[in-house]
Short mmCIF file of C-alpha atoms in Angstrom, two decimals:
data_model
loop_
_atom_site.label_atom_id
_atom_site.label_comp_id
_atom_site.label_asym_id
_atom_site.label_seq_id
_atom_site.Cartn_x
_atom_site.Cartn_y
_atom_site.Cartn_z
CA MET V 97 0.00 0.00 0.00
CA THR V 98 1.31 3.46 -0.94
CA THR V 99 2.12 5.67 2.04
CA PRO V 100 -0.20 8.72 2.05
CA ALA V 101 1.52 12.04 1.43
CA ILE V 102 -0.63 13.47 4.28
CA GLU V 103 -2.51 11.46 6.88
CA VAL V 104 -4.56 13.19 9.57
CA ARG V 105 -6.47 11.28 12.25
CA SER V 106 -8.83 12.75 14.84
CA LEU V 107 -6.89 16.02 15.02
CA ARG V 108 -7.94 18.36 17.82
CA LYS V 109 -6.91 21.85 18.85
CA ALA V 110 -8.33 24.42 21.27
CA TYR V 111 -7.32 27.94 22.28
CA ARG V 112 -8.29 29.22 25.74
CA GLY V 113 -11.22 26.86 25.98
CA THR V 114 -12.50 27.44 22.44
CA VAL V 115 -12.38 24.36 20.21
CA VAL V 116 -10.78 25.19 16.84
CA LEU V 117 -10.33 21.69 15.39
CA ASP V 118 -12.67 18.89 16.42
CA ASP V 119 -11.85 15.32 15.30
CA VAL V 120 -10.50 16.29 11.86
CA THR V 121 -9.57 13.26 9.74
CA PHE V 122 -8.48 13.05 6.08
CA ARG V 123 -5.85 11.55 3.76
CA VAL V 124 -4.09 12.97 0.73
CA ALA V 125 -2.45 10.66 -1.82
CA PRO V 126 0.96 11.42 -3.37
CA GLY V 127 0.59 13.79 -6.32
CA GLU V 128 -2.96 14.80 -5.38
CA VAL V 129 -4.30 18.36 -5.07
CA PHE V 130 -6.50 18.51 -1.97
CA ALA V 131 -8.46 21.62 -0.97
CA LEU V 132 -9.61 22.54 2.51
CA LEU V 133 -12.55 24.82 1.85
CA GLY V 134 -14.12 26.98 4.53
CA PRO V 135 -14.90 30.48 5.78
CA ASN V 136 -12.69 32.58 8.05
CA GLY V 137 -12.38 30.92 11.45
CA ALA V 138 -13.17 27.43 10.13
CA GLY V 139 -9.78 26.07 11.27
CA LYS V 140 -7.95 25.98 7.92
CA THR V 141 -4.84 27.92 8.95
CA THR V 142 -4.62 26.04 12.26
CA THR V 143 -4.62 22.76 10.34
CA ILE V 144 -1.81 24.02 8.09
CA GLY V 145 0.13 25.19 11.16
CA ILE V 146 -0.01 21.73 12.74
CA LEU V 147 0.87 19.88 9.54
CA THR V 148 3.90 22.12 8.93
CA THR V 149 5.16 21.69 12.55
CA LEU V 150 4.52 25.35 13.44
CA LEU V 151 1.80 24.44 15.96
CA SER V 152 1.24 21.49 18.27
CA SER V 153 -2.07 19.65 18.42
CA ASP V 154 -4.06 18.77 21.55
CA GLY V 155 -4.97 15.32 20.30
CA GLY V 156 -4.98 12.98 17.34
CA SER V 157 -2.09 12.49 14.92
CA ALA V 158 -0.72 13.87 11.68
CA ARG V 159 1.88 12.35 9.35
CA ILE V 160 3.67 13.71 6.31
CA ALA V 161 5.17 11.03 4.01
CA GLY V 162 4.86 8.60 6.91
CA PHE V 163 6.61 10.80 9.48
CA ASP V 164 4.74 11.99 12.58
CA VAL V 165 4.77 15.81 12.68
CA GLY V 166 5.15 15.85 16.46
CA GLU V 167 7.75 13.10 16.84
CA ARG V 168 9.82 13.65 13.67
CA PRO V 169 9.51 17.37 12.83
CA SER V 170 12.92 17.61 11.15
CA GLU V 171 12.03 14.78 8.74
CA VAL V 172 8.75 16.54 7.96
CA THR V 173 10.28 19.97 7.31
CA ARG V 174 12.80 18.42 4.90
CA ARG V 175 9.91 17.26 2.72
CA ILE V 176 7.57 20.26 2.72
CA ALA V 177 7.26 23.86 1.63
CA LEU V 178 4.75 26.44 2.84
CA THR V 179 3.35 29.52 1.15
CA GLY V 180 1.19 31.51 3.55
CA GLN V 181 -1.50 34.12 3.06
CA TYR V 182 1.02 36.92 2.61
CA ALA V 183 4.14 36.93 0.45
CA ALA V 184 7.19 36.22 2.64
CA VAL V 185 9.75 38.01 0.50
CA ASP V 186 12.35 40.67 1.24
CA ASP V 187 11.32 43.95 -0.43
CA VAL V 188 14.84 45.40 -0.29
CA LEU V 189 16.38 42.56 -2.33
CA THR V 190 15.74 41.76 -5.98
CA GLY V 191 13.77 38.69 -6.94
CA ARG V 192 16.99 36.93 -7.95
CA GLU V 193 18.70 37.85 -4.67
CA ASN V 194 15.77 36.47 -2.67
CA LEU V 195 16.07 33.14 -4.48
CA VAL V 196 19.85 32.92 -4.24
CA MET V 197 19.79 33.80 -0.55
CA LEU V 198 17.27 31.06 0.25
CA GLY V 199 19.21 28.59 -1.88
CA ARG V 200 22.34 29.28 0.14
CA LEU V 201 20.37 28.92 3.40
CA ARG V 202 19.09 25.55 2.13
CA GLY V 203 22.68 24.38 1.63
CA LEU V 204 23.16 24.90 -2.10
CA PRO V 205 26.66 25.95 -3.27
CA ARG V 206 26.84 29.50 -4.63
CA THR V 207 26.93 28.47 -8.31
CA ALA V 208 24.07 25.98 -7.84
CA ALA V 209 21.99 28.59 -5.99
CA ARG V 210 22.42 31.09 -8.84
CA GLN V 211 21.55 28.46 -11.44
CA ARG V 212 18.46 27.41 -9.49
CA ALA V 213 17.39 31.06 -9.14
CA ALA V 214 17.63 31.55 -12.92
CA GLU V 215 15.58 28.39 -13.55
CA LEU V 216 12.86 29.48 -11.13
CA LEU V 217 12.66 33.01 -12.50
CA GLU V 218 12.05 31.52 -15.94
CA SER V 219 9.55 28.92 -14.68
CA PHE V 220 7.49 31.53 -12.86
CA ASP V 221 7.65 34.13 -15.67
CA LEU V 222 9.80 36.53 -13.65
CA THR V 223 13.01 36.61 -15.71
CA GLY V 224 12.40 40.17 -16.89
CA ALA V 225 11.86 41.36 -13.32
CA GLY V 226 14.53 39.20 -11.69
CA ASP V 227 16.96 42.06 -11.11
CA ARG V 228 14.38 44.55 -9.88
CA ARG V 229 13.78 45.16 -6.19
CA VAL V 230 10.75 43.25 -4.95
CA ALA V 231 9.30 46.53 -3.61
CA THR V 232 8.48 47.39 -7.26
CA TYR V 233 6.60 44.12 -7.92
CA SER V 234 2.83 43.87 -8.38
CA GLY V 235 0.80 41.67 -6.04
CA GLY V 236 0.68 38.85 -8.57
CA MET V 237 4.44 38.99 -9.15
CA ARG V 238 5.11 38.86 -5.41
CA ARG V 239 2.91 35.78 -5.06
CA ARG V 240 4.70 34.05 -7.95
CA LEU V 241 8.05 34.86 -6.35
CA ASP V 242 6.77 33.52 -3.03
CA LEU V 243 5.82 30.25 -4.75
CA ALA V 244 9.18 30.14 -6.51
CA LEU V 245 10.91 30.40 -3.13
CA SER V 246 9.02 27.27 -2.07
CA PHE V 247 10.75 25.39 -4.89
CA VAL V 248 14.37 26.37 -4.34
CA THR V 249 14.58 22.75 -3.24
CA THR V 250 11.62 20.78 -4.63
CA PRO V 251 9.29 19.60 -1.83
CA ASP V 252 7.29 16.39 -1.72
CA VAL V 253 4.34 18.31 -0.28
CA LEU V 254 3.45 21.96 -0.87
CA PHE V 255 1.10 23.75 1.55
CA LEU V 256 -0.70 26.79 0.16
CA ASP V 257 -2.62 28.76 2.78
CA GLU V 258 -5.05 30.97 0.83
CA PRO V 259 -2.37 31.79 -1.75
CA THR V 260 -4.54 34.11 -3.87
CA THR V 261 -5.74 36.33 -1.00
CA GLY V 262 -5.74 39.96 -2.12
CA LEU V 263 -5.09 39.25 -5.81
CA ASP V 264 -7.19 40.57 -8.67
CA THR V 265 -8.95 38.14 -11.00
CA ARG V 266 -6.20 38.12 -13.64
CA SER V 267 -3.41 37.52 -11.10
CA ARG V 268 -5.47 34.83 -9.38
CA ARG V 269 -5.99 32.91 -12.62
CA ALA V 270 -2.31 33.24 -13.53
CA LEU V 271 -1.35 31.78 -10.17
CA TRP V 272 -3.81 28.92 -10.71
CA GLY V 273 -1.85 28.05 -13.83
CA VAL V 274 1.38 27.92 -11.84
CA ILE V 275 -0.20 25.65 -9.21
CA ARG V 276 -1.53 23.31 -11.90
CA SER V 277 1.93 23.03 -13.44
CA LEU V 278 3.42 22.13 -10.07
CA ALA V 279 0.81 19.40 -9.57
CA GLU V 280 1.57 18.04 -13.03
CA ARG V 281 5.17 17.54 -11.90
CA GLY V 282 3.95 15.19 -9.16
CA VAL V 283 4.06 17.56 -6.18
CA THR V 284 1.35 16.91 -3.60
CA VAL V 285 -0.56 20.13 -2.89
CA LEU V 286 -2.75 20.94 0.11
CA LEU V 287 -4.60 24.17 -0.60
CA THR V 288 -6.76 26.18 1.78
CA THR V 289 -9.19 28.66 0.30
CA GLN V 290 -12.38 30.62 0.84
CA TYR V 291 -12.97 30.72 -2.92
CA LEU V 292 -15.30 28.00 -4.12
CA GLU V 293 -14.28 28.56 -7.73
CA GLU V 294 -10.64 28.08 -6.77
CA ALA V 295 -11.35 24.71 -5.13
CA HIS V 296 -13.36 23.61 -8.15
CA GLU V 297 -10.65 24.67 -10.61
CA LEU V 298 -7.64 23.19 -8.82
CA ALA V 299 -8.58 20.32 -6.54
CA ASP V 300 -8.85 16.60 -7.19
CA ARG V 301 -10.73 16.34 -3.89
CA VAL V 302 -12.28 18.87 -1.53
CA ALA V 303 -12.99 18.77 2.20
CA VAL V 304 -15.44 21.35 3.54
CA LEU V 305 -14.28 22.56 6.95
CA ASP V 306 -16.80 24.42 9.08
CA GLY V 307 -16.55 25.24 12.78
CA GLY V 308 -13.47 23.04 13.15
CA ARG V 309 -15.17 19.97 11.67
CA ILE V 310 -15.10 18.39 8.24
CA VAL V 311 -18.73 18.37 7.16
CA ALA V 312 -18.20 16.85 3.69
CA GLU V 313 -15.44 15.39 1.54
CA GLY V 314 -15.23 14.23 -2.08
CA THR V 315 -14.42 15.28 -5.61
CA PRO V 316 -15.95 18.57 -6.78
CA ALA V 317 -18.37 16.55 -8.93
CA GLU V 318 -19.40 14.35 -6.00
CA LEU V 319 -20.03 17.34 -3.77
CA THR V 320 -22.02 19.27 -6.35
CA ALA V 321 -24.15 16.15 -6.95
CA ARG V 322 -25.25 16.43 -3.32
CA ALA V 323 -26.95 19.71 -4.15
CA GLY V 324 -29.29 18.06 -6.66
CA SER V 325 -29.09 17.70 -10.42
CA VAL V 326 -30.21 21.28 -11.10
CA THR V 327 -31.36 24.40 -9.28
CA VAL V 328 -34.56 26.13 -10.40
CA VAL V 329 -34.34 29.90 -9.94
CA LEU V 330 -37.18 32.43 -9.92
CA LEU V 331 -36.06 35.94 -10.90
CA ASP V 332 -37.85 39.22 -10.21
CA GLU V 333 -38.26 42.06 -12.69
CA ALA V 334 -34.80 43.45 -11.91
CA GLY V 335 -33.10 40.09 -12.40
CA GLY V 336 -32.66 39.43 -8.69
CA VAL V 337 -33.29 36.01 -7.19
CA ARG V 338 -36.77 35.80 -5.70
CA ALA V 339 -36.62 32.08 -4.89
CA GLU V 340 -34.58 29.00 -5.71
CA ALA V 341 -34.95 25.28 -5.11
CA PRO V 342 -33.07 22.07 -6.02
CA ALA V 343 -34.65 19.59 -8.44
CA ASP V 344 -33.67 16.20 -9.83
CA GLY V 345 -33.40 17.52 -13.38
CA SER V 346 -36.49 15.76 -14.71
CA LEU V 347 -39.42 17.65 -16.20
CA ALA V 348 -41.64 16.31 -13.43
CA GLY V 349 -39.18 17.51 -10.77
CA ILE V 350 -39.06 21.02 -12.20
CA ARG V 351 -42.85 21.09 -12.47
CA ARG V 352 -43.12 20.23 -8.77
CA VAL V 353 -40.97 23.23 -7.87
CA LEU V 354 -43.02 25.52 -10.11
CA ALA V 355 -46.30 24.18 -8.67
CA ASP V 356 -45.05 24.89 -5.15
CA TRP V 357 -44.16 28.47 -6.09
CA ASP V 358 -47.52 28.88 -7.80
CA THR V 359 -49.24 27.76 -4.59
CA GLN V 360 -47.27 30.43 -2.72
CA GLY V 361 -48.42 33.05 -5.23
CA LEU V 362 -44.89 33.73 -6.53
CA SER V 363 -44.30 34.90 -10.08
CA GLY V 364 -41.35 35.92 -12.21
CA GLU V 365 -38.92 34.63 -14.84
CA VAL V 366 -37.74 31.02 -14.42
CA ALA V 367 -34.15 29.86 -15.02
CA VAL V 368 -32.56 26.46 -14.55
CA ARG V 369 -28.87 26.05 -13.70
CA ARG V 370 -26.57 23.25 -12.68
CA PRO V 371 -25.36 23.26 -9.06
CA THR V 372 -22.00 24.69 -8.09
CA LEU V 373 -19.78 24.31 -5.05
CA ASP V 374 -21.42 27.52 -3.81
CA ASP V 375 -24.70 25.62 -3.47
CA VAL V 376 -23.00 22.74 -1.68
CA PHE V 377 -21.08 25.02 0.64
CA HIS V 378 -24.15 27.05 1.56
CA ARG V 379 -26.25 23.98 2.32
CA LEU V 380 -23.54 22.12 4.24
CA THR V 381 -22.49 25.07 6.39
CA THR V 382 -26.11 26.06 7.01
CA ALA V 383 -26.86 22.53 8.21
CA SER V 384 -23.72 22.61 10.37
CA ALA V 385 -24.79 25.90 11.98
CA GLU V 386 -28.23 24.49 12.70
CA ARG V 387 -26.66 21.46 14.39
CA GLU V 388 -24.47 23.76 16.50
CA LEU V 389 -27.53 25.66 17.73
CA ALA V 390 -29.19 22.40 18.73
CA THR V 391 -26.10 21.04 20.53
CA PRO V 392 -24.92 22.15 24.00
CA VAL V 393 -21.70 24.17 23.86
CA ARG V 394 -18.62 22.05 24.58
CA GLN V 395 -15.42 23.74 25.69
CA GLU V 396 -12.01 22.23 26.23
CA ILE V 397 -8.85 23.51 27.83
CA ALA V 398 -6.02 24.04 25.35
#
């Protein structure tokens, strides 16, 4: 049996009595792109912190390439790279100098560090800006440089904690292309994001994290199937959504939705669309919130 690139079992974490992660369990196969999808405060960054040895857990276990993150942290850090929510680059240095400096810190000889820097500048479309100070870079360029720094020595597992935060649409899509190319080279990627479109575009599998718990897991297609075959939408005169409801995609199913709206006295223009991860996310997190309200509050000491 192939050793999972990432294996998490019953992971728990609390801060000052507030539970942040509650029995989180998942596996990521070598070469897979796995997305942890959830809103702010869901526990995504805490999960990344534990898996990259930056934080300790309160319970459960986590392994990277078979090595326990708590017992063998040095073996884990040799095999991973982390790109956080904000670009960790030195503004005073040029892009090339940033890469060479990290190469030297990682143990590369001077000539090898310079060669690797040149290769990465080309791979991440930064050759023309390589000798400019990073302070002059756009947000998208800084993020590409940050990713390039993660590959001064190629990791087995790359952790991306909301890597497109703060980027415009064009820069975000350009960065998606870079991430896809890394996955094609066989690098395992664990991506955290608030963007449903991002998870759908990049991930082989998605886990929805809400309130410190995984409330669903599967491929994007499997998760969207849980929202029904189609969604019937009733639009008002201004094009706004007056009502919407899932249907099985059959003519009879759509008619049932329309009959229900007719009974309620609703009117407007009808549209039919296929479900998206937005639909899944809304329904899963709404159901999770309703369960929380019905369950007594449980607190634990960190």
